[in-house]
Coordinates of C-alpha atoms in Angstrom, one line a residue:
M13 CA -24.6 34.1 -26.5
D14 CA -25.8 34.1 -22.9
C15 CA -23.1 35.2 -20.4
R16 CA -23.8 32.1 -18.2
N17 CA -23.3 29.9 -21.2
C18 CA -20.0 31.7 -21.9
C19 CA -18.9 31.1 -18.3
Y20 CA -19.9 27.4 -18.7
V21 CA -17.8 27.0 -21.8
L22 CA -14.8 28.7 -20.2
N23 CA -15.2 26.6 -17.1
C24 CA -15.2 23.4 -19.2
T25 CA -12.2 24.6 -21.0
N26 CA -10.4 25.2 -17.7
I27 CA -11.3 21.8 -16.3
Q28 CA -10.1 20.2 -19.6
S29 CA -6.8 21.9 -19.3
V30 CA -6.3 20.4 -15.8
S31 CA -6.3 17.0 -17.4
E32 CA -3.3 18.0 -19.5
N33 CA -1.0 18.5 -16.5
H34 CA 2.4 17.1 -17.0
L35 CA 4.6 15.2 -14.6
T36 CA 6.8 17.8 -12.9
K37 CA 10.1 17.3 -11.1
S38 CA 8.5 18.3 -7.8
L39 CA 5.7 15.8 -8.2
L40 CA 8.1 13.0 -9.1
A41 CA 10.5 13.9 -6.3
V42 CA 7.8 13.8 -3.6
A43 CA 6.4 10.5 -4.9
L44 CA 9.9 8.9 -4.9
L45 CA 10.8 10.4 -1.5
S46 CA 7.6 9.5 0.3
S47 CA 7.7 6.0 -1.1
F48 CA 11.4 5.5 -0.5
G49 CA 11.3 6.1 3.2
S50 CA 7.9 4.4 3.8
S51 CA 6.5 2.0 1.2
M52 CA 10.0 0.5 0.5
L53 CA 10.4 -0.3 4.2
Y54 CA 7.1 -2.2 4.1
G55 CA 8.3 -4.5 1.3
Y56 CA 11.7 -4.8 3.0
N57 CA 10.2 -5.9 6.3
L58 CA 7.9 -8.4 4.6
A59 CA 10.8 -10.3 3.1
V60 CA 13.8 -9.6 5.4
V61 CA 12.9 -12.4 7.9
N62 CA 12.9 -15.0 5.2
S63 CA 16.7 -15.4 4.8
P64 CA 17.8 -15.4 8.5
A65 CA 14.9 -17.6 9.6
Q66 CA 17.1 -20.4 10.9
Y67 CA 19.6 -18.0 12.6
I68 CA 16.7 -16.3 14.4
K69 CA 15.3 -19.6 15.6
D70 CA 18.8 -20.6 16.8
F71 CA 19.1 -17.4 18.7
Y72 CA 15.7 -18.0 20.4
N73 CA 16.9 -21.5 21.2
E74 CA 20.2 -20.4 22.7
T75 CA 18.6 -17.8 24.9
F76 CA 16.2 -20.3 26.4
V77 CA 18.9 -22.8 27.0
D78 CA 21.3 -20.2 28.5
G79 CA 18.8 -18.1 30.4
Y80 CA 16.2 -20.7 31.5
D81 CA 18.1 -24.0 31.2
W82 CA 15.3 -25.3 29.0
T83 CA 15.6 -26.6 25.4
P84 CA 12.4 -25.8 23.5
D85 CA 11.1 -28.3 20.9
E86 CA 10.9 -27.5 17.1
E87 CA 7.1 -26.9 17.3
F88 CA 7.6 -24.2 20.0
L89 CA 10.3 -22.5 17.9
T90 CA 8.1 -22.6 14.8
V91 CA 5.3 -20.9 16.8
L92 CA 7.7 -18.3 18.1
Y93 CA 9.2 -17.6 14.7
S94 CA 5.6 -17.4 13.2
L95 CA 4.8 -14.8 15.9
T96 CA 8.0 -12.9 14.9
V97 CA 6.9 -12.9 11.3
S98 CA 3.2 -12.1 11.9
I99 CA 3.6 -9.5 14.7
F100 CA 4.6 -7.1 12.0
A101 CA 1.0 -7.3 10.7
I102 CA -0.4 -6.7 14.2
G103 CA 1.7 -3.5 14.4
G104 CA 0.4 -2.6 10.9
M105 CA -3.2 -3.0 11.9
T106 CA -2.5 -0.9 15.0
G107 CA -1.0 1.8 12.7
A108 CA -3.9 1.6 10.3
L109 CA -6.4 2.3 13.2
L110 CA -4.5 5.5 13.9
V111 CA -4.5 6.8 10.3
G112 CA -7.8 8.7 10.4
R113 CA -7.0 10.8 13.4
L114 CA -3.4 11.4 12.4
V115 CA -4.1 12.6 8.9
T116 CA -6.9 14.9 10.1
R117 CA -4.8 16.4 12.8
Y118 CA -1.3 16.6 11.2
G119 CA -2.1 16.4 7.5
R120 CA -0.8 13.8 5.0
K121 CA 2.8 14.9 4.8
G122 CA 2.9 15.8 8.5
T123 CA 1.8 12.3 9.5
L124 CA 4.6 10.7 7.4
V125 CA 7.2 13.0 9.0
R126 CA 6.0 12.3 12.6
A127 CA 5.7 8.5 12.0
A128 CA 9.3 8.3 10.9
G129 CA 10.5 8.2 14.5
L130 CA 8.9 4.8 15.0
V131 CA 11.4 3.3 12.5
F132 CA 14.4 4.5 14.6
I133 CA 12.9 2.9 17.8
G134 CA 12.1 -0.4 16.1
G135 CA 15.4 -0.5 14.2
A136 CA 17.3 0.0 17.5
L137 CA 15.4 -2.7 19.3
M138 CA 16.1 -5.3 16.6
G139 CA 19.7 -4.1 16.1
F140 CA 20.7 -4.6 19.7
S141 CA 18.6 -7.6 20.4
R142 CA 21.4 -10.1 20.0
S143 CA 23.9 -8.2 22.2
C144 CA 21.3 -7.9 24.9
R145 CA 20.3 -11.6 24.6
M146 CA 16.6 -10.6 24.5
P147 CA 14.3 -12.3 21.8
T148 CA 11.5 -10.0 23.0
M149 CA 13.4 -7.0 21.5
V150 CA 13.2 -8.6 18.0
I151 CA 9.4 -9.1 18.4
A152 CA 8.9 -5.6 19.8
G153 CA 11.0 -4.1 17.0
R154 CA 9.0 -5.9 14.4
F155 CA 5.8 -4.7 16.0
I156 CA 6.9 -1.0 16.1
T157 CA 8.1 -1.1 12.5
G158 CA 4.8 -2.6 11.6
V159 CA 3.0 0.3 13.2
H160 CA 5.0 2.6 11.0
S161 CA 4.2 0.6 7.9
G162 CA 0.5 0.5 8.8
I163 CA 0.5 4.3 8.9
S164 CA 2.6 4.9 5.8
L165 CA 0.9 2.2 3.7
S166 CA -2.3 4.2 3.9
V167 CA -1.0 7.7 4.1
V168 CA 1.5 7.6 1.1
P169 CA -1.2 6.6 -1.5
M170 CA -3.6 9.1 0.1
Y171 CA -1.0 11.9 -0.1
L172 CA 0.0 11.1 -3.7
G173 CA -3.6 10.7 -4.8
E174 CA -4.5 14.1 -3.5
I175 CA -1.5 16.0 -5.0
A176 CA -1.7 14.4 -8.4
P177 CA -3.7 15.7 -11.3
K178 CA -6.3 13.2 -12.4
N179 CA -4.4 12.2 -15.5
L180 CA -1.4 11.2 -13.4
R181 CA -3.1 9.8 -10.4
G182 CA -2.7 6.2 -11.6
F183 CA 1.0 6.6 -12.4
L184 CA 1.8 8.3 -9.1
G185 CA -0.5 6.0 -7.2
L186 CA 1.6 2.9 -8.3
V187 CA 5.0 4.5 -7.4
P188 CA 4.6 3.1 -3.8
S189 CA 3.9 -0.4 -5.1
I190 CA 7.2 -0.2 -7.1
H191 CA 9.0 0.7 -3.9
I192 CA 7.3 -2.2 -2.1
C193 CA 8.7 -4.6 -4.7
L194 CA 12.0 -2.8 -4.6
G195 CA 12.1 -3.2 -0.8
V196 CA 11.4 -7.0 -1.1
F197 CA 14.2 -7.2 -3.7
I198 CA 16.7 -5.3 -1.6
A199 CA 15.9 -7.6 1.4
Q200 CA 16.6 -10.6 -0.7
V201 CA 19.9 -9.3 -2.1
L202 CA 21.2 -8.2 1.3
G203 CA 20.1 -11.6 2.7
L204 CA 22.5 -13.4 0.4
G205 CA 25.3 -15.4 2.2
E206 CA 27.9 -13.3 0.6
L207 CA 26.5 -10.1 2.1
L208 CA 24.4 -9.9 5.3
G209 CA 22.9 -13.3 5.2
K210 CA 25.4 -14.6 7.9
E211 CA 24.7 -15.6 11.4
E212 CA 26.6 -12.6 13.0
H213 CA 24.9 -10.1 10.7
W214 CA 21.2 -10.8 11.0
P215 CA 20.5 -8.0 13.6
L216 CA 22.1 -5.5 11.1
L217 CA 19.9 -6.9 8.3
L218 CA 16.8 -6.3 10.3
S219 CA 17.7 -2.8 11.5
I220 CA 19.1 -1.3 8.3
V221 CA 15.7 0.2 7.7
V222 CA 16.7 3.3 9.6
F223 CA 18.9 4.7 6.7
P224 CA 16.1 5.3 4.1
T225 CA 13.9 6.8 6.8
M226 CA 16.8 9.2 7.8
I227 CA 17.0 10.5 4.2
Q228 CA 13.2 10.9 4.0
L229 CA 13.2 12.8 7.3
M230 CA 15.8 15.2 6.1
L231 CA 14.1 16.1 2.8
L232 CA 10.3 15.5 3.0
P233 CA 9.5 18.4 5.4
W234 CA 10.6 20.8 2.6
F235 CA 7.7 19.7 0.4
P236 CA 4.1 21.2 0.7
E237 CA 1.2 19.6 2.3
S238 CA -1.7 18.1 0.2
P239 CA -3.6 21.0 -1.6
R240 CA -6.9 19.2 -1.1
Y241 CA -6.3 18.9 2.6
L242 CA -5.3 22.6 2.9
L243 CA -8.3 23.8 1.0
I244 CA -11.2 21.4 1.9
E245 CA -10.3 20.7 5.5
K246 CA -8.3 23.7 6.6
G247 CA -9.8 26.4 4.3
N248 CA -6.4 27.9 3.6
V249 CA -6.6 29.4 0.1
H250 CA -3.2 31.0 0.1
A251 CA -1.4 27.8 1.2
T252 CA -3.4 25.8 -1.4
I253 CA -2.4 28.1 -4.2
A254 CA 1.3 28.0 -3.0
A255 CA 1.2 24.2 -2.9
L256 CA -0.4 23.9 -6.4
K257 CA 2.2 26.3 -7.8
W258 CA 4.9 24.0 -6.3
Y259 CA 3.5 20.9 -7.9
R260 CA 2.2 22.3 -11.2
T261 CA 4.2 24.2 -13.8
K262 CA 1.5 24.0 -16.5
G263 CA -2.3 23.8 -16.4
N264 CA -5.0 26.0 -15.0
I265 CA -4.6 26.2 -11.2
Q266 CA -7.9 28.1 -10.9
A267 CA -9.9 25.3 -12.6
E268 CA -8.3 22.8 -10.2
V269 CA -9.2 24.9 -7.2
E270 CA -12.8 25.2 -8.5
E271 CA -13.0 21.4 -8.8
M272 CA -11.9 21.1 -5.1
Q273 CA -14.5 23.6 -4.1
E274 CA -17.2 21.7 -6.0
E275 CA -16.2 18.6 -4.0
Q276 CA -16.4 20.7 -0.8
R277 CA -19.9 22.0 -1.7
S278 CA -21.0 18.4 -2.1
L279 CA -20.1 17.5 1.5
S280 CA -22.6 18.0 4.2
S281 CA -19.7 18.8 6.5
V282 CA -16.0 19.4 5.9
Q283 CA -15.4 17.4 9.1
T284 CA -13.9 14.0 8.7
I285 CA -16.4 11.3 9.4
S286 CA -15.7 8.3 11.7
V287 CA -15.4 4.7 10.7
K288 CA -18.9 4.1 12.1
G289 CA -20.2 7.0 10.0
L290 CA -18.6 5.5 6.9
L291 CA -20.1 2.1 7.5
M292 CA -23.6 3.6 8.1
D293 CA -23.5 6.0 5.1
R294 CA -25.7 4.4 2.4
C295 CA -24.2 6.8 -0.2
V296 CA -20.9 4.9 -0.2
R297 CA -22.2 1.4 0.5
W298 CA -20.8 -0.2 -2.6
Q299 CA -17.5 1.7 -2.3
V300 CA -17.1 0.3 1.2
I301 CA -17.9 -3.2 -0.1
T302 CA -15.4 -2.8 -2.8
I303 CA -12.5 -1.8 -0.6
V304 CA -13.3 -4.7 1.7
V305 CA -13.2 -7.2 -1.2
V306 CA -10.0 -5.9 -2.8
N307 CA -8.0 -5.4 0.4
I308 CA -8.9 -8.8 1.8
G309 CA -8.4 -10.4 -1.6
M310 CA -4.9 -8.9 -2.2
Q311 CA -3.6 -10.4 1.1
L312 CA -5.4 -13.7 1.0
S313 CA -4.3 -14.2 -2.7
G314 CA -1.3 -16.1 -1.3
I315 CA 1.3 -13.4 -2.0
D316 CA 2.2 -13.0 1.7
A317 CA 2.8 -16.7 2.0
I318 CA 5.2 -16.5 -1.0
W319 CA 7.0 -13.5 0.5
F320 CA 7.3 -14.8 4.0
Y321 CA 8.2 -18.3 3.2
T322 CA 9.9 -18.2 -0.2
N323 CA 12.9 -20.3 0.8
D324 CA 10.7 -23.0 2.3
I325 CA 8.4 -23.1 -0.8
F326 CA 11.4 -23.5 -3.1
K327 CA 12.9 -26.2 -0.8
N328 CA 9.6 -28.1 -0.9
A329 CA 9.6 -27.7 -4.7
G330 CA 12.9 -29.6 -4.9
I331 CA 15.3 -26.7 -5.6
P332 CA 18.8 -27.6 -4.4
E333 CA 19.7 -25.8 -1.1
P334 CA 22.6 -23.8 -2.5
H335 CA 20.5 -22.4 -5.3
I336 CA 17.5 -21.3 -3.3
Q337 CA 18.7 -17.9 -2.2
Y338 CA 19.7 -17.0 -5.8
T339 CA 16.3 -18.2 -7.1
T340 CA 14.6 -16.0 -4.5
V341 CA 16.6 -12.9 -5.6
G342 CA 15.6 -13.6 -9.2
T343 CA 12.0 -13.5 -8.2
G344 CA 12.6 -10.1 -6.5
A345 CA 14.0 -8.7 -9.7
I346 CA 10.9 -9.9 -11.6
E347 CA 8.7 -8.1 -8.9
V348 CA 10.4 -4.8 -9.6
I349 CA 10.1 -5.2 -13.4
S350 CA 6.4 -6.2 -13.1
G351 CA 5.7 -3.3 -10.8
M352 CA 7.2 -0.8 -13.3
M353 CA 5.2 -2.4 -16.1
G354 CA 2.0 -1.7 -14.1
C355 CA 3.0 1.8 -13.2
F356 CA 3.8 2.8 -16.8
T357 CA 0.7 1.2 -18.3
I358 CA -2.0 2.0 -15.8
E359 CA -2.9 5.4 -17.5
R360 CA -3.2 3.6 -20.8
V361 CA -5.1 0.4 -20.0
G362 CA -6.9 1.5 -16.8
R363 CA -7.3 0.1 -13.3
R364 CA -9.8 -2.7 -14.0
P365 CA -7.7 -4.6 -16.6
L366 CA -4.6 -4.6 -14.3
M367 CA -6.7 -5.9 -11.4
I368 CA -8.6 -8.5 -13.4
G369 CA -5.6 -9.7 -15.4
G370 CA -3.4 -9.8 -12.3
F371 CA -5.8 -11.8 -10.1
L372 CA -6.7 -14.2 -12.9
F373 CA -3.0 -14.9 -13.6
M374 CA -2.3 -15.4 -9.9
G375 CA -5.3 -17.8 -9.6
L376 CA -4.0 -19.9 -12.5
C377 CA -0.5 -20.0 -11.0
C378 CA -1.8 -21.0 -7.6
A379 CA -3.6 -24.0 -9.2
G380 CA -0.4 -24.7 -11.1
I381 CA 1.6 -25.0 -7.9
T382 CA -0.8 -27.6 -6.6
V383 CA -0.6 -29.7 -9.8
T384 CA 3.1 -29.4 -10.2
V385 CA 4.0 -30.3 -6.6
M386 CA 1.8 -33.3 -6.8
L387 CA 3.4 -34.5 -10.0
Q388 CA 7.1 -33.7 -9.4
A389 CA 7.7 -37.1 -7.8
Q390 CA 6.9 -38.8 -11.1
L391 CA 8.1 -36.0 -13.4
S392 CA 11.3 -34.2 -12.1
F393 CA 10.9 -31.3 -14.5
M394 CA 7.7 -30.3 -12.7
R395 CA 9.9 -28.6 -10.0
Y396 CA 10.9 -26.0 -12.5
I397 CA 7.3 -25.4 -13.6
S398 CA 6.4 -25.0 -9.9
V399 CA 9.1 -22.3 -9.5
G400 CA 7.7 -20.7 -12.6
C401 CA 4.2 -20.6 -11.0
V402 CA 5.7 -18.9 -7.9
V403 CA 7.3 -16.3 -10.2
G404 CA 3.9 -16.0 -12.0
I405 CA 2.1 -15.3 -8.7
I406 CA 4.6 -12.6 -7.9
A407 CA 4.5 -11.0 -11.4
G408 CA 0.7 -11.1 -11.5
F409 CA 0.5 -9.5 -8.1
C410 CA 3.0 -6.7 -8.7
I411 CA 1.6 -5.6 -12.1
G412 CA -1.8 -4.7 -10.6
P413 CA -3.2 -6.1 -7.3
A414 CA -0.1 -4.8 -5.4
G415 CA -0.9 -1.1 -5.9
V416 CA -4.4 -0.6 -7.4
P417 CA -6.4 -1.4 -4.2
F418 CA -4.6 1.5 -2.4
L419 CA -5.1 3.8 -5.3
I420 CA -8.8 3.1 -5.8
T421 CA -9.3 3.5 -2.0
A422 CA -8.4 7.2 -2.5
E423 CA -10.4 7.5 -5.7
L424 CA -13.7 6.0 -4.5
F425 CA -14.2 8.4 -1.6
K426 CA -14.5 12.1 -1.2
Q427 CA -12.3 14.1 1.2
S428 CA -14.5 13.7 4.3
H429 CA -14.8 9.9 3.9
R430 CA -11.2 9.1 2.7
P431 CA -9.4 8.8 6.1
A432 CA -12.1 6.5 7.5
A433 CA -11.9 4.4 4.3
Y434 CA -8.2 4.0 4.6
T435 CA -8.6 3.0 8.2
V436 CA -11.1 0.2 7.2
A437 CA -9.0 -0.9 4.2
G438 CA -5.8 -0.8 6.3
C439 CA -7.2 -2.9 9.2
L440 CA -8.6 -5.5 6.8
N441 CA -5.4 -5.6 4.9
W442 CA -3.2 -6.1 7.9
L443 CA -5.6 -8.5 9.6
S444 CA -5.5 -10.7 6.5
N445 CA -1.7 -10.3 6.4
F446 CA -1.4 -11.5 10.0
T447 CA -3.7 -14.5 9.3
I448 CA -1.6 -15.7 6.4
G449 CA 1.7 -15.0 8.1
F450 CA 0.8 -17.0 11.2
L451 CA -1.3 -19.8 9.8
F452 CA 0.4 -20.6 6.5
P453 CA 3.1 -23.0 7.9
F454 CA 0.5 -25.0 9.7
L455 CA -1.9 -24.8 6.7
E456 CA 0.9 -26.2 4.5
I457 CA 1.6 -29.0 7.0
T458 CA -2.1 -29.9 7.1
M459 CA -3.1 -29.6 3.5
G460 CA 0.2 -29.8 1.6
P461 CA 0.0 -28.4 -1.9
Y462 CA -3.8 -28.3 -1.8
C463 CA -3.6 -25.1 0.3
Y464 CA -2.9 -23.2 -2.8
L465 CA -6.3 -24.0 -4.2
I466 CA -7.8 -21.8 -1.4
F467 CA -5.7 -18.9 -2.8
C468 CA -6.8 -19.8 -6.3
A469 CA -10.5 -19.5 -5.4
I470 CA -9.9 -16.2 -3.7
C471 CA -8.1 -14.7 -6.7
L472 CA -10.8 -15.8 -9.1
G473 CA -13.5 -14.4 -6.9
V474 CA -11.9 -11.0 -6.7
A475 CA -11.3 -11.0 -10.5
L476 CA -15.1 -11.7 -11.0
Y477 CA -16.1 -9.0 -8.5
T478 CA -13.9 -6.5 -10.3
T479 CA -15.3 -7.4 -13.6
F480 CA -19.0 -7.0 -12.6
V481 CA -18.9 -4.3 -9.9
I482 CA -15.9 -1.9 -10.1
P483 CA -16.1 0.8 -12.7
E484 CA -13.1 2.3 -14.5
T485 CA -11.9 5.4 -12.6
R486 CA -9.1 6.4 -15.0
N487 CA -9.0 10.1 -15.7
K488 CA -12.1 10.8 -13.6
T489 CA -12.5 13.4 -10.9
F490 CA -13.5 12.4 -7.4
M491 CA -16.9 13.9 -8.0
E492 CA -17.4 12.0 -11.2
I493 CA -16.4 8.7 -9.5
S494 CA -19.0 9.3 -6.7
Q495 CA -21.6 9.9 -9.4
M496 CA -20.7 6.6 -11.1
F497 CA -21.6 4.7 -7.9
A498 CA -24.8 6.6 -7.3
A499 CA -27.0 4.1 -9.2
K500 CA -25.5 1.1 -7.4
N501 CA -26.2 2.8 -4.1
H502 CA -29.7 3.7 -5.2
I503 CA -28.9 7.4 -4.7
L504 CA -30.2 10.2 -6.9
E505 CA -27.4 12.3 -8.4
E506 CA -28.9 15.4 -6.8
E507 CA -28.5 13.9 -3.4
L508 CA -24.8 13.8 -3.8
I509 CA -24.7 17.6 -3.8
S510 CA -25.7 19.1 -0.5
N511 CA -27.0 22.6 -0.1
G512 CA -24.2 23.5 2.3
H513 CA -22.0 26.6 1.7
L514 CA -18.3 26.9 1.7
K515 CA -16.9 27.7 5.2
M516 CA -14.2 30.0 4.1
S517 CA -13.7 33.4 2.5
M518 CA -13.5 33.3 -1.3
M519 CA -11.3 36.5 -1.4
N520 CA -13.9 38.6 -3.4
G521 CA -14.7 35.7 -5.8
Y522 CA -12.8 33.9 -8.5
G523 CA -11.6 37.1 -10.0
A524 CA -9.5 37.9 -7.0
M525 CA -8.3 34.4 -6.8
E526 CA -7.2 34.5 -10.4
D527 CA -5.2 37.7 -9.7
E528 CA -3.6 35.9 -6.8
I529 CA -2.6 33.0 -9.1
K530 CA -1.2 35.3 -11.6

């Protein structure tokens, strides 16, 4: 047999062994730790303003009466509270705009560690706002914690997507979505009247986010940086091998390094491209359209309206006032269970079924809310079906649409395009988040239950787009995924591979590297 054929067979065997990597303690630890101090805070901050809404409005009212001898009307307080809710999304969009520069300069892990300081600043502002009698401190604190969430919501999936072997990328990619659901649940539990849901405790409820971040800040710096970042962007072979040894106990490290180098050879430049460069690159046109559709769709699906205004929705559905907070906590528990179901099934069923099924189910439940709210005056049992539809929206979202869009943003792009892709996805995500957070109260007043039909149409539209456009990326390398989109972008497969050369020393070829690994 020809020597080159032998090498080809051996290389295929090596690459196949990469797909058999197992979940190691270090991989699981870094996934849990990075999500615990970042993604969980995003979920917490989404839901934490729901329980103390009236107390915050009363605080705003008191400060205007005492400080300015002016009593604001209910409409002004609603606008101010809507700003408090939605300013979090403006901060998130600001953070998303910074992601590309930060991850290129400081790396994935380095960005998470440095961004943690924002949580302490935001938490302090919100925690001392009442004693200082300054409503602006609440709004500023929400903005700053939003900046942190905007950074981490993009960086955590990027970091986990790059350190994970391809057969575990889906599982690890949905760990942050579980923590988002867990954060929502914790906010709902702590917001109970028996715990921190009292008038005197709402500043503590808003500022308690500093404690998870403190734990993350103490432990995360001890973990290695992303191997793909170290090799492709920094050209540091020794650090790459050390990081892979840390995250892999089994599998062929050399074959994984070769796969990274193949990706590097396919890049015309190892430099990270700008957002403008991403939007102008015809080789990734359909990938860009895809992240636009799924990121706008996941926020305009109605889930943020549910999270921000759960208590109001249940009140309008006819749930007795004393029971609303416990019903809300029950929905939080369902979120966590649904998120875990998605996480543990994604490597079996794939990304597309979770996205399609999740959005279809959400669309049906949105239509169900409209029908049940209209009929509950004639049929009292409809209020319970309405609550069931709210729970269905949450469950459908958490099982797939909550995490898959962040995961496939990492999977659809190669190393040079990934930071810019996350910047675009993050900005659209947060802009949509702000739009829903600010406009939903007025939309509900204007349209009543018919406003959920808008969410229904959006959910069904994203499900159809996923069905006809997005390929299944399960157990595929980043290079294979790029080739899957080549036909849609009218790009010849040969054009995906540039004739550029590696800009680093190969340490006397693969043989020397193999000795290093041993």
